[in-house]
């Protein structure tokens, strides 16, 4: 009270910014205390002190992108701050989420909080993302910068792909459908108005949107994970077919379906426990995997053709799923033969075929495809017929590996 000047909003924000930029986790807590002091000054009638978007954004950044992001409670602190910020905005503090362009885009505060949960694979990442997407949708009516766009939707899809909940795939697919519906609505408006310049949906789907939705299915303990990942691939293909060049299917999209099939052996029961899937469910997953492999073999889109990941993941399906031996062994052997013929055998493929086939069948598969040096350096079976020395990739015929890129 004895000082000739009193702190104003600029002073408080400057101190908050410095603490938030501190390279120690304690900086965020100190910044929060300064924010609390700022709000106390404001509520006590100091007209020069009023929080704005920077007052909260600096601290949120500290807990999501800065030095405080590694603290176990960092996502919770950031979410609490964001909820407080939105609550005050609805109470009349419009400067917290400005409707005009400035240095701080309010959408980044929302997406950074979602990403903070997703990076740590928090089980609530999808739920938090959905909550904040709903908030952005409602606030977008008065704040244009908060209208959900592709960037925001990607953060929410990332949350569903990270949380591992049983409904993650369903929720991610539901969001994809909303994005596609928005694209269709915008296209219809453009057609009706006959505008010279085509309007583009701000929720336009991209390759990454579909890949994240497939990842949500693959990591979900749902009985429908194989069918769900295939459904997303078909959505991707249909959207590309009507002109969305950003949704062009990639070989990764096909491998993600195979990956979902490979882990369809475990599902969540009514009590939330992970248990083995039924033989019928695993057989359906195998049928999806076989269908997907057959499609990618035919190069369904330019540049989309089998690679070592495709073959290795399909063979992994044969090894993990509970299938009749004649089906699993024959399918794995056929895939390995085709892989050898195309020169796409990598360490991943070799590891998976060794795991999927019994030792004697594994050796026969090698011989059938041109491997001739079984007896050199102890590569034969052990006396009990259950073990075989590890065969290195460099020992295989060159024709088997000639088309494998270094990244595989």
Tab-separated table of C-alpha atoms in Angstrom:
chain	number	residue	atom	x	y	z
A	1	UNK	CA	0.000	0.000	0.000
A	2	UNK	CA	2.970	2.335	0.562
A	3	UNK	CA	4.378	1.852	-2.958
A	4	UNK	CA	3.873	4.741	-5.412
A	5	UNK	CA	2.620	2.284	-8.079
A	6	UNK	CA	0.419	-0.760	-7.966
A	7	UNK	CA	0.686	-3.854	-10.195
A	8	UNK	CA	-1.552	-4.017	-13.213
A	9	UNK	CA	-2.488	-6.815	-15.644
A	10	UNK	CA	0.724	-6.365	-17.601
A	11	UNK	CA	2.836	-6.722	-14.449
A	12	UNK	CA	1.097	-9.892	-13.324
A	13	UNK	CA	1.272	-11.464	-16.794
A	14	UNK	CA	4.987	-10.660	-17.055
A	15	UNK	CA	5.718	-12.480	-13.790
A	16	UNK	CA	3.460	-15.394	-14.738
A	17	UNK	CA	5.260	-15.690	-18.068
A	18	UNK	CA	8.698	-15.759	-16.450
A	19	UNK	CA	7.736	-18.463	-13.966
A	20	UNK	CA	6.011	-20.492	-16.694
A	21	UNK	CA	9.182	-20.324	-18.779
A	22	UNK	CA	11.321	-21.534	-15.888
A	23	UNK	CA	13.121	-24.761	-16.638
A	24	UNK	CA	12.013	-26.391	-13.415
A	25	UNK	CA	8.689	-28.090	-12.598
A	26	UNK	CA	8.267	-25.724	-9.652
A	27	UNK	CA	7.869	-22.807	-12.061
A	28	UNK	CA	4.325	-23.827	-12.950
A	29	UNK	CA	3.203	-23.951	-9.330
A	30	UNK	CA	4.708	-20.521	-8.686
A	31	UNK	CA	2.947	-19.180	-11.771
A	32	UNK	CA	-0.356	-20.590	-10.497
A	33	UNK	CA	0.124	-18.775	-7.202
A	34	UNK	CA	0.754	-15.516	-9.054
A	35	UNK	CA	-2.453	-16.105	-11.048
A	36	UNK	CA	-4.385	-16.663	-7.809
A	37	UNK	CA	-2.929	-13.423	-6.445
A	38	UNK	CA	-3.894	-11.618	-9.648
A	39	UNK	CA	-7.501	-12.808	-9.382
A	40	UNK	CA	-7.567	-11.787	-5.719
A	41	UNK	CA	-6.436	-8.264	-6.671
A	42	UNK	CA	-9.110	-8.163	-9.343
A	43	UNK	CA	-11.934	-9.333	-7.079
A	44	UNK	CA	-10.864	-6.778	-4.445
A	45	UNK	CA	-11.791	-4.006	-6.852
A	46	UNK	CA	-8.496	-3.147	-8.536
A	47	UNK	CA	-9.645	-1.860	-11.917
A	48	UNK	CA	-6.158	-2.130	-13.471
A	49	UNK	CA	-5.965	-5.875	-12.848
A	50	UNK	CA	-8.030	-8.182	-15.033
A	51	UNK	CA	-6.949	-11.588	-16.405
A	52	UNK	CA	-6.712	-12.180	-20.149
A	53	UNK	CA	-5.891	-15.202	-22.322
A	54	UNK	CA	-2.163	-14.947	-21.566
A	55	UNK	CA	-2.733	-15.237	-17.827
A	56	UNK	CA	-3.867	-18.838	-18.287
A	57	UNK	CA	-2.170	-19.800	-21.565
A	58	UNK	CA	1.359	-19.332	-20.216
A	59	UNK	CA	0.739	-21.762	-17.348
A	60	UNK	CA	-1.141	-24.271	-19.501
A	61	UNK	CA	1.820	-24.272	-21.882
A	62	UNK	CA	4.180	-24.961	-18.954
A	63	UNK	CA	2.238	-28.073	-17.923
A	64	UNK	CA	1.691	-29.378	-21.473
A	65	UNK	CA	4.759	-28.368	-23.492
A	66	UNK	CA	7.221	-26.826	-21.037
A	67	UNK	CA	9.364	-28.018	-18.147
A	68	UNK	CA	6.384	-29.134	-16.071
A	69	UNK	CA	4.988	-31.559	-18.631
A	70	UNK	CA	6.700	-34.621	-17.130
A	71	UNK	CA	5.089	-34.274	-13.708
A	72	UNK	CA	2.509	-37.047	-13.109
A	73	UNK	CA	-0.193	-34.496	-12.313
A	74	UNK	CA	0.696	-32.085	-15.136
A	75	UNK	CA	-2.247	-33.034	-17.419
A	76	UNK	CA	-4.673	-32.691	-14.495
A	77	UNK	CA	-3.336	-29.243	-13.563
A	78	UNK	CA	-3.553	-28.059	-17.165
A	79	UNK	CA	-7.121	-29.372	-17.509
A	80	UNK	CA	-8.156	-27.715	-14.242
A	81	UNK	CA	-6.766	-24.385	-15.461
A	82	UNK	CA	-8.514	-24.693	-18.824
A	83	UNK	CA	-11.859	-25.518	-17.193
A	84	UNK	CA	-11.436	-22.510	-14.911
A	85	UNK	CA	-10.624	-20.338	-17.921
A	86	UNK	CA	-13.747	-21.485	-19.801
A	87	UNK	CA	-15.925	-21.037	-16.718
A	88	UNK	CA	-14.742	-17.434	-16.267
A	89	UNK	CA	-15.283	-16.753	-19.987
A	90	UNK	CA	-18.901	-17.833	-19.630
A	91	UNK	CA	-19.208	-15.524	-16.632
A	92	UNK	CA	-18.338	-12.548	-18.802
A	93	UNK	CA	-14.540	-12.451	-19.069
A	94	UNK	CA	-14.568	-12.381	-22.864
A	95	UNK	CA	-10.894	-11.422	-23.117
A	96	UNK	CA	-9.941	-14.911	-21.935
A	97	UNK	CA	-10.937	-16.322	-25.337
A	98	UNK	CA	-10.634	-13.363	-27.709
A	99	UNK	CA	-12.660	-13.403	-30.893
A	100	UNK	CA	-10.002	-11.433	-32.765
A	101	UNK	CA	-6.623	-12.484	-34.129
A	102	UNK	CA	-3.718	-12.078	-31.733
A	103	UNK	CA	-0.557	-13.840	-30.689
A	104	UNK	CA	-2.306	-16.549	-28.701
A	105	UNK	CA	-4.750	-18.730	-30.598
A	106	UNK	CA	-7.109	-20.146	-27.945
A	107	UNK	CA	-7.488	-23.457	-29.788
A	108	UNK	CA	-3.907	-24.350	-28.886
A	109	UNK	CA	-4.767	-24.287	-25.180
A	110	UNK	CA	-7.444	-26.920	-25.792
A	111	UNK	CA	-5.396	-29.175	-28.075
A	112	UNK	CA	-2.292	-28.995	-25.884
A	113	UNK	CA	-4.284	-30.225	-22.880
A	114	UNK	CA	-5.662	-33.132	-24.919
A	115	UNK	CA	-2.187	-33.976	-26.232
A	116	UNK	CA	-0.742	-33.905	-22.702
A	117	UNK	CA	-3.139	-36.697	-21.720
A	118	UNK	CA	-2.514	-38.617	-24.951
A	119	UNK	CA	1.289	-38.557	-24.815
A	120	UNK	CA	1.181	-40.279	-21.418
A	121	UNK	CA	-1.455	-42.732	-22.704
A	122	UNK	CA	-3.767	-41.800	-19.913
A	123	UNK	CA	-6.924	-43.959	-19.818
A	124	UNK	CA	-9.010	-40.770	-19.718
A	125	UNK	CA	-7.333	-39.206	-22.788
A	126	UNK	CA	-10.264	-39.953	-25.084
A	127	UNK	CA	-12.879	-38.751	-22.598
A	128	UNK	CA	-10.988	-35.506	-21.958
A	129	UNK	CA	-10.586	-34.954	-25.699
A	130	UNK	CA	-14.299	-35.476	-26.276
A	131	UNK	CA	-15.199	-33.108	-23.422
A	132	UNK	CA	-12.979	-30.343	-24.799
A	133	UNK	CA	-14.209	-30.902	-28.357
A	134	UNK	CA	-17.779	-30.410	-27.124
A	135	UNK	CA	-16.668	-27.228	-25.329
A	136	UNK	CA	-14.979	-25.937	-28.506
A	137	UNK	CA	-18.124	-26.688	-30.512
A	138	UNK	CA	-20.316	-24.680	-28.130
A	139	UNK	CA	-17.843	-21.807	-27.755
A	140	UNK	CA	-17.223	-21.703	-31.501
A	141	UNK	CA	-20.529	-19.898	-31.952
A	142	UNK	CA	-19.028	-16.756	-30.409
A	143	UNK	CA	-15.305	-17.386	-30.909
A	144	UNK	CA	-14.464	-18.271	-34.505
A	145	UNK	CA	-10.966	-19.466	-33.571
A	146	UNK	CA	-12.507	-22.233	-31.451
A	147	UNK	CA	-14.628	-23.784	-34.166
A	148	UNK	CA	-13.433	-27.408	-34.356
A	149	UNK	CA	-11.126	-27.927	-37.326
A	150	UNK	CA	-8.943	-30.747	-38.612
A	151	UNK	CA	-6.178	-29.844	-36.156
A	152	UNK	CA	-8.518	-30.063	-33.166
A	153	UNK	CA	-10.076	-33.306	-34.397
A	154	UNK	CA	-6.627	-34.838	-34.835
A	155	UNK	CA	-5.897	-34.147	-31.158
A	156	UNK	CA	-9.139	-35.844	-30.120
A	157	UNK	CA	-8.435	-38.834	-32.389
A	158	UNK	CA	-4.953	-39.019	-30.868
A	159	UNK	CA	-6.607	-39.192	-27.458
A	160	UNK	CA	-8.854	-42.082	-28.489
A	161	UNK	CA	-5.899	-43.878	-30.103
A	162	UNK	CA	-3.896	-43.601	-26.870
A	163	UNK	CA	-6.378	-44.444	-24.123
A	164	UNK	CA	-6.972	-48.131	-24.898
A	165	UNK	CA	-10.600	-48.138	-23.754
A	166	UNK	CA	-13.026	-50.720	-25.079
A	167	UNK	CA	-15.111	-48.074	-26.862
A	168	UNK	CA	-12.147	-46.081	-28.248
A	169	UNK	CA	-12.529	-47.409	-31.788
A	170	UNK	CA	-16.249	-46.724	-31.872
A	171	UNK	CA	-15.804	-43.167	-30.590
A	172	UNK	CA	-12.975	-42.411	-33.013
A	173	UNK	CA	-15.030	-43.725	-35.934
A	174	UNK	CA	-17.991	-41.633	-34.783
A	175	UNK	CA	-15.813	-38.502	-34.913
A	176	UNK	CA	-14.613	-39.435	-38.398
A	177	UNK	CA	-18.223	-39.680	-39.549
A	178	UNK	CA	-18.948	-36.207	-38.150
A	179	UNK	CA	-15.964	-34.831	-40.058
A	180	UNK	CA	-17.134	-36.471	-43.284
A	181	UNK	CA	-20.681	-35.166	-42.738
A	182	UNK	CA	-19.331	-31.635	-42.325
A	183	UNK	CA	-17.377	-32.016	-45.565
A	184	UNK	CA	-20.518	-33.211	-47.346
A	185	UNK	CA	-22.583	-30.308	-45.968
A	186	UNK	CA	-19.998	-27.749	-47.092
A	187	UNK	CA	-19.811	-29.349	-50.540
A	188	UNK	CA	-23.619	-29.255	-50.837
A	189	UNK	CA	-23.745	-25.558	-49.877
A	190	UNK	CA	-21.058	-24.734	-52.412
A	191	UNK	CA	-22.954	-26.607	-55.129
A	192	UNK	CA	-26.275	-24.907	-54.298
A	193	UNK	CA	-24.771	-21.416	-54.237
A	194	UNK	CA	-22.803	-22.043	-57.432
A	195	UNK	CA	-19.930	-19.968	-56.071
A	196	UNK	CA	-16.888	-19.465	-58.238
A	197	UNK	CA	-14.541	-20.183	-55.353
A	198	UNK	CA	-15.120	-23.565	-53.730
A	199	UNK	CA	-15.620	-23.544	-49.953
A	200	UNK	CA	-13.501	-26.080	-48.090
A	201	UNK	CA	-14.556	-27.702	-44.836
A	202	UNK	CA	-12.340	-26.807	-41.870
A	203	UNK	CA	-12.901	-30.385	-40.607
A	204	UNK	CA	-11.492	-32.006	-43.735
A	205	UNK	CA	-10.251	-35.533	-43.076
A	206	UNK	CA	-6.655	-36.511	-43.817
A	207	UNK	CA	-4.662	-39.734	-43.972
A	208	UNK	CA	-3.585	-39.284	-40.369
A	209	UNK	CA	-7.195	-38.980	-39.194
A	210	UNK	CA	-7.994	-42.448	-40.503
A	211	UNK	CA	-4.725	-43.964	-39.267
A	212	UNK	CA	-5.383	-42.675	-35.744
A	213	UNK	CA	-8.911	-44.121	-35.813
A	214	UNK	CA	-7.468	-47.477	-36.881
A	215	UNK	CA	-4.934	-47.246	-34.069
A	216	UNK	CA	-7.793	-46.666	-31.644
A	217	UNK	CA	-9.371	-49.902	-32.847
A	218	UNK	CA	-6.075	-51.822	-32.720
A	219	UNK	CA	-5.385	-50.800	-29.107
A	220	UNK	CA	-8.952	-51.366	-28.003
A	221	UNK	CA	-9.897	-54.691	-26.344
A	222	UNK	CA	-13.110	-54.716	-28.377
A	223	UNK	CA	-14.422	-57.856	-30.051
A	224	UNK	CA	-14.956	-55.769	-33.203
A	225	UNK	CA	-11.432	-54.421	-33.505
A	226	UNK	CA	-10.648	-56.246	-36.765
A	227	UNK	CA	-13.935	-55.323	-38.430
A	228	UNK	CA	-13.696	-51.768	-37.069
A	229	UNK	CA	-10.214	-51.159	-38.498
A	230	UNK	CA	-11.400	-52.502	-41.873
A	231	UNK	CA	-14.457	-50.229	-41.729
A	232	UNK	CA	-12.194	-47.192	-41.258
A	233	UNK	CA	-10.084	-48.276	-44.244
A	234	UNK	CA	-13.229	-48.504	-46.364
A	235	UNK	CA	-14.294	-45.039	-45.197
A	236	UNK	CA	-10.872	-43.739	-46.219
A	237	UNK	CA	-11.150	-45.304	-49.659
A	238	UNK	CA	-14.684	-43.973	-50.180
A	239	UNK	CA	-13.688	-40.446	-49.164
A	240	UNK	CA	-10.712	-40.509	-51.507
A	241	UNK	CA	-12.937	-41.799	-54.306
A	242	UNK	CA	-15.190	-38.721	-54.101
A	243	UNK	CA	-12.260	-36.338	-54.458
A	244	UNK	CA	-10.553	-35.853	-51.091
A	245	UNK	CA	-6.908	-36.131	-52.142
A	246	UNK	CA	-5.788	-35.712	-48.513
A	247	UNK	CA	-7.389	-39.074	-47.708
A	248	UNK	CA	-5.489	-41.139	-50.270
A	249	UNK	CA	-5.103	-44.664	-48.832
A	250	UNK	CA	-1.567	-45.717	-47.974
A	251	UNK	CA	0.032	-49.085	-47.355
A	252	UNK	CA	0.117	-48.133	-43.658
A	253	UNK	CA	-3.677	-48.060	-43.609
A	254	UNK	CA	-3.742	-51.676	-44.785
A	255	UNK	CA	-1.048	-52.735	-42.328
A	256	UNK	CA	-3.066	-51.155	-39.498
A	257	UNK	CA	-5.989	-53.456	-40.339
A	258	UNK	CA	-3.635	-56.436	-40.168
A	259	UNK	CA	-2.242	-55.165	-36.863
A	260	UNK	CA	-5.741	-54.961	-35.388
A	261	UNK	CA	-6.398	-58.518	-36.563
A	262	UNK	CA	-3.166	-59.797	-35.007
A	263	UNK	CA	-4.214	-58.607	-31.553
A	264	UNK	CA	-7.827	-59.732	-31.789
A	265	UNK	CA	-6.948	-62.730	-29.595
A	266	UNK	CA	-7.537	-60.668	-26.421
A	267	UNK	CA	-10.835	-58.934	-25.576
A	268	UNK	CA	-12.440	-57.319	-22.540
A	269	UNK	CA	-15.236	-59.186	-20.787
A	270	UNK	CA	-18.245	-57.809	-18.906
A	271	UNK	CA	-16.177	-57.346	-15.729
A	272	UNK	CA	-13.481	-55.353	-17.508
A	273	UNK	CA	-10.926	-58.176	-17.515
A	274	UNK	CA	-8.766	-59.107	-20.476
A	275	UNK	CA	-9.586	-62.628	-21.610
A	276	UNK	CA	-8.984	-64.765	-24.673
A	277	UNK	CA	-11.376	-64.087	-27.509
A	278	UNK	CA	-13.665	-66.835	-28.704
A	279	UNK	CA	-12.458	-69.053	-31.570
A	280	UNK	CA	-15.277	-67.671	-33.718
A	281	UNK	CA	-14.188	-64.088	-33.097
A	282	UNK	CA	-10.560	-64.929	-33.864
A	283	UNK	CA	-11.566	-66.732	-37.043
A	284	UNK	CA	-13.435	-63.606	-38.173
A	285	UNK	CA	-10.308	-61.566	-37.509
A	286	UNK	CA	-8.271	-63.969	-39.615
A	287	UNK	CA	-10.779	-63.705	-42.463
A	288	UNK	CA	-10.424	-59.903	-42.344
A	289	UNK	CA	-6.634	-60.264	-42.393
A	290	UNK	CA	-6.730	-62.625	-45.377
A	291	UNK	CA	-9.101	-60.291	-47.230
A	292	UNK	CA	-6.819	-57.320	-46.534
A	293	UNK	CA	-3.687	-59.158	-47.694
A	294	UNK	CA	-5.407	-60.266	-50.891
A	295	UNK	CA	-6.453	-56.682	-51.608
A	296	UNK	CA	-3.043	-55.121	-51.059
A	297	UNK	CA	-1.429	-57.793	-53.219
A	298	UNK	CA	-3.502	-56.476	-56.101
A	299	UNK	CA	-2.194	-52.892	-55.640
A	300	UNK	CA	-5.618	-51.302	-54.999
A	301	UNK	CA	-4.144	-47.798	-55.388
A	302	UNK	CA	-1.024	-46.540	-57.168
A	303	UNK	CA	1.994	-47.168	-54.969
A	304	UNK	CA	0.042	-49.279	-52.468
A	305	UNK	CA	1.693	-52.666	-52.652
A	306	UNK	CA	2.965	-55.255	-50.150
A	307	UNK	CA	6.045	-54.522	-48.063
A	308	UNK	CA	7.787	-56.437	-45.257
A	309	UNK	CA	5.423	-54.978	-42.651
A	310	UNK	CA	2.394	-56.268	-44.557
A	311	UNK	CA	3.739	-59.806	-44.804
A	312	UNK	CA	5.213	-59.856	-41.307
A	313	UNK	CA	2.008	-58.630	-39.696
A	314	UNK	CA	-0.154	-61.104	-41.601
A	315	UNK	CA	2.135	-63.960	-40.557
A	316	UNK	CA	1.878	-62.598	-37.017
A	317	UNK	CA	-1.895	-63.032	-37.287
A	318	UNK	CA	-1.356	-66.677	-38.158
A	319	UNK	CA	0.904	-67.148	-35.135
A	320	UNK	CA	-1.191	-65.313	-32.536
A	321	UNK	CA	-4.772	-66.183	-33.417
A	322	UNK	CA	-6.371	-69.384	-32.205
A	323	UNK	CA	-6.904	-71.120	-35.544
A	324	UNK	CA	-6.936	-74.741	-36.688
A	325	UNK	CA	-3.342	-75.743	-37.405
A	326	UNK	CA	-3.970	-76.556	-41.042
A	327	UNK	CA	-5.380	-73.054	-41.678
A	328	UNK	CA	-2.734	-71.113	-39.740
A	329	UNK	CA	0.277	-73.057	-41.022
A	330	UNK	CA	-0.837	-73.106	-44.645
A	331	UNK	CA	-1.682	-69.399	-44.656
A	332	UNK	CA	1.630	-68.430	-43.040
A	333	UNK	CA	3.603	-70.649	-45.425
A	334	UNK	CA	1.815	-69.199	-48.474
A	335	UNK	CA	2.449	-65.648	-47.328
A	336	UNK	CA	6.121	-66.409	-46.675
A	337	UNK	CA	6.487	-67.992	-50.115
A	338	UNK	CA	4.999	-64.922	-51.775
A	339	UNK	CA	7.219	-62.676	-49.638
A	340	UNK	CA	10.337	-64.593	-50.755
A	341	UNK	CA	9.276	-64.391	-54.384
A	342	UNK	CA	8.873	-60.612	-54.119
A	343	UNK	CA	12.227	-60.208	-52.356
A	344	UNK	CA	10.680	-58.653	-49.241
A	345	UNK	CA	11.973	-60.863	-46.429
A	346	UNK	CA	13.159	-58.685	-43.516
A	347	UNK	CA	14.162	-59.476	-39.930
A	348	UNK	CA	10.555	-58.829	-38.928
A	349	UNK	CA	9.224	-61.315	-41.478
A	350	UNK	CA	11.810	-63.941	-40.516
A	351	UNK	CA	11.020	-63.573	-36.816
A	352	UNK	CA	7.265	-63.889	-37.375
A	353	UNK	CA	7.470	-66.951	-39.653
A	354	UNK	CA	9.737	-68.666	-37.150
A	355	UNK	CA	7.213	-67.970	-34.416
A	356	UNK	CA	4.188	-68.997	-36.493
A	357	UNK	CA	5.483	-72.375	-37.704
A	358	UNK	CA	6.666	-75.440	-35.794
A	359	UNK	CA	10.467	-75.959	-36.108
A	360	UNK	CA	10.311	-78.745	-38.698
A	361	UNK	CA	7.714	-76.895	-40.785
A	362	UNK	CA	9.828	-73.745	-40.548
A	363	UNK	CA	12.833	-75.598	-41.979
A	364	UNK	CA	10.711	-77.093	-44.733
A	365	UNK	CA	9.433	-73.629	-45.654
A	366	UNK	CA	13.022	-72.387	-45.926
A	367	UNK	CA	14.044	-75.312	-48.123
A	368	UNK	CA	10.949	-75.060	-50.311
A	369	UNK	CA	11.766	-71.438	-51.122
A	370	UNK	CA	15.413	-72.044	-51.990
A	371	UNK	CA	17.415	-72.176	-48.751
A	372	UNK	CA	20.000	-74.937	-49.221
A	373	UNK	CA	22.472	-74.703	-46.346
A	374	UNK	CA	20.659	-76.346	-43.454
A	375	UNK	CA	23.519	-78.456	-42.120
A	376	UNK	CA	26.235	-75.807	-42.021
A	377	UNK	CA	27.187	-74.300	-38.621
A	378	UNK	CA	24.584	-76.269	-36.703
A	379	UNK	CA	21.436	-74.968	-38.317
A	380	UNK	CA	19.707	-78.336	-37.979
A	381	UNK	CA	17.183	-79.107	-35.259
A	382	UNK	CA	18.287	-80.089	-31.771
A	383	UNK	CA	17.783	-83.709	-30.674
A	384	UNK	CA	14.440	-82.962	-29.067
A	385	UNK	CA	13.268	-81.317	-32.318
A	386	UNK	CA	12.153	-78.157	-30.522
A	387	UNK	CA	15.032	-75.766	-31.043
A	388	UNK	CA	16.933	-74.346	-33.983
A	389	UNK	CA	19.851	-71.979	-34.106
A	390	UNK	CA	18.909	-68.408	-34.986
A	391	UNK	CA	19.276	-67.843	-38.711
A	392	UNK	CA	20.550	-64.389	-39.596
A	393	UNK	CA	19.078	-62.306	-42.383
A	394	UNK	CA	22.455	-62.075	-44.135
A	395	UNK	CA	22.573	-65.872	-44.417
A	396	UNK	CA	19.424	-65.986	-46.552
A	397	UNK	CA	19.470	-66.043	-50.358
A	398	UNK	CA	19.943	-62.550	-51.770
A	399	UNK	CA	16.828	-62.930	-53.909
A	400	UNK	CA	14.711	-63.066	-50.733
A	401	UNK	CA	15.833	-59.654	-49.482
A	402	UNK	CA	16.645	-57.752	-52.689
A	403	UNK	CA	13.674	-55.355	-52.472
A	404	UNK	CA	13.829	-54.615	-48.743
A	405	UNK	CA	14.459	-50.929	-48.045
A	406	UNK	CA	16.874	-50.010	-45.259
A	407	UNK	CA	14.079	-48.613	-43.056
A	408	UNK	CA	12.556	-52.094	-42.761
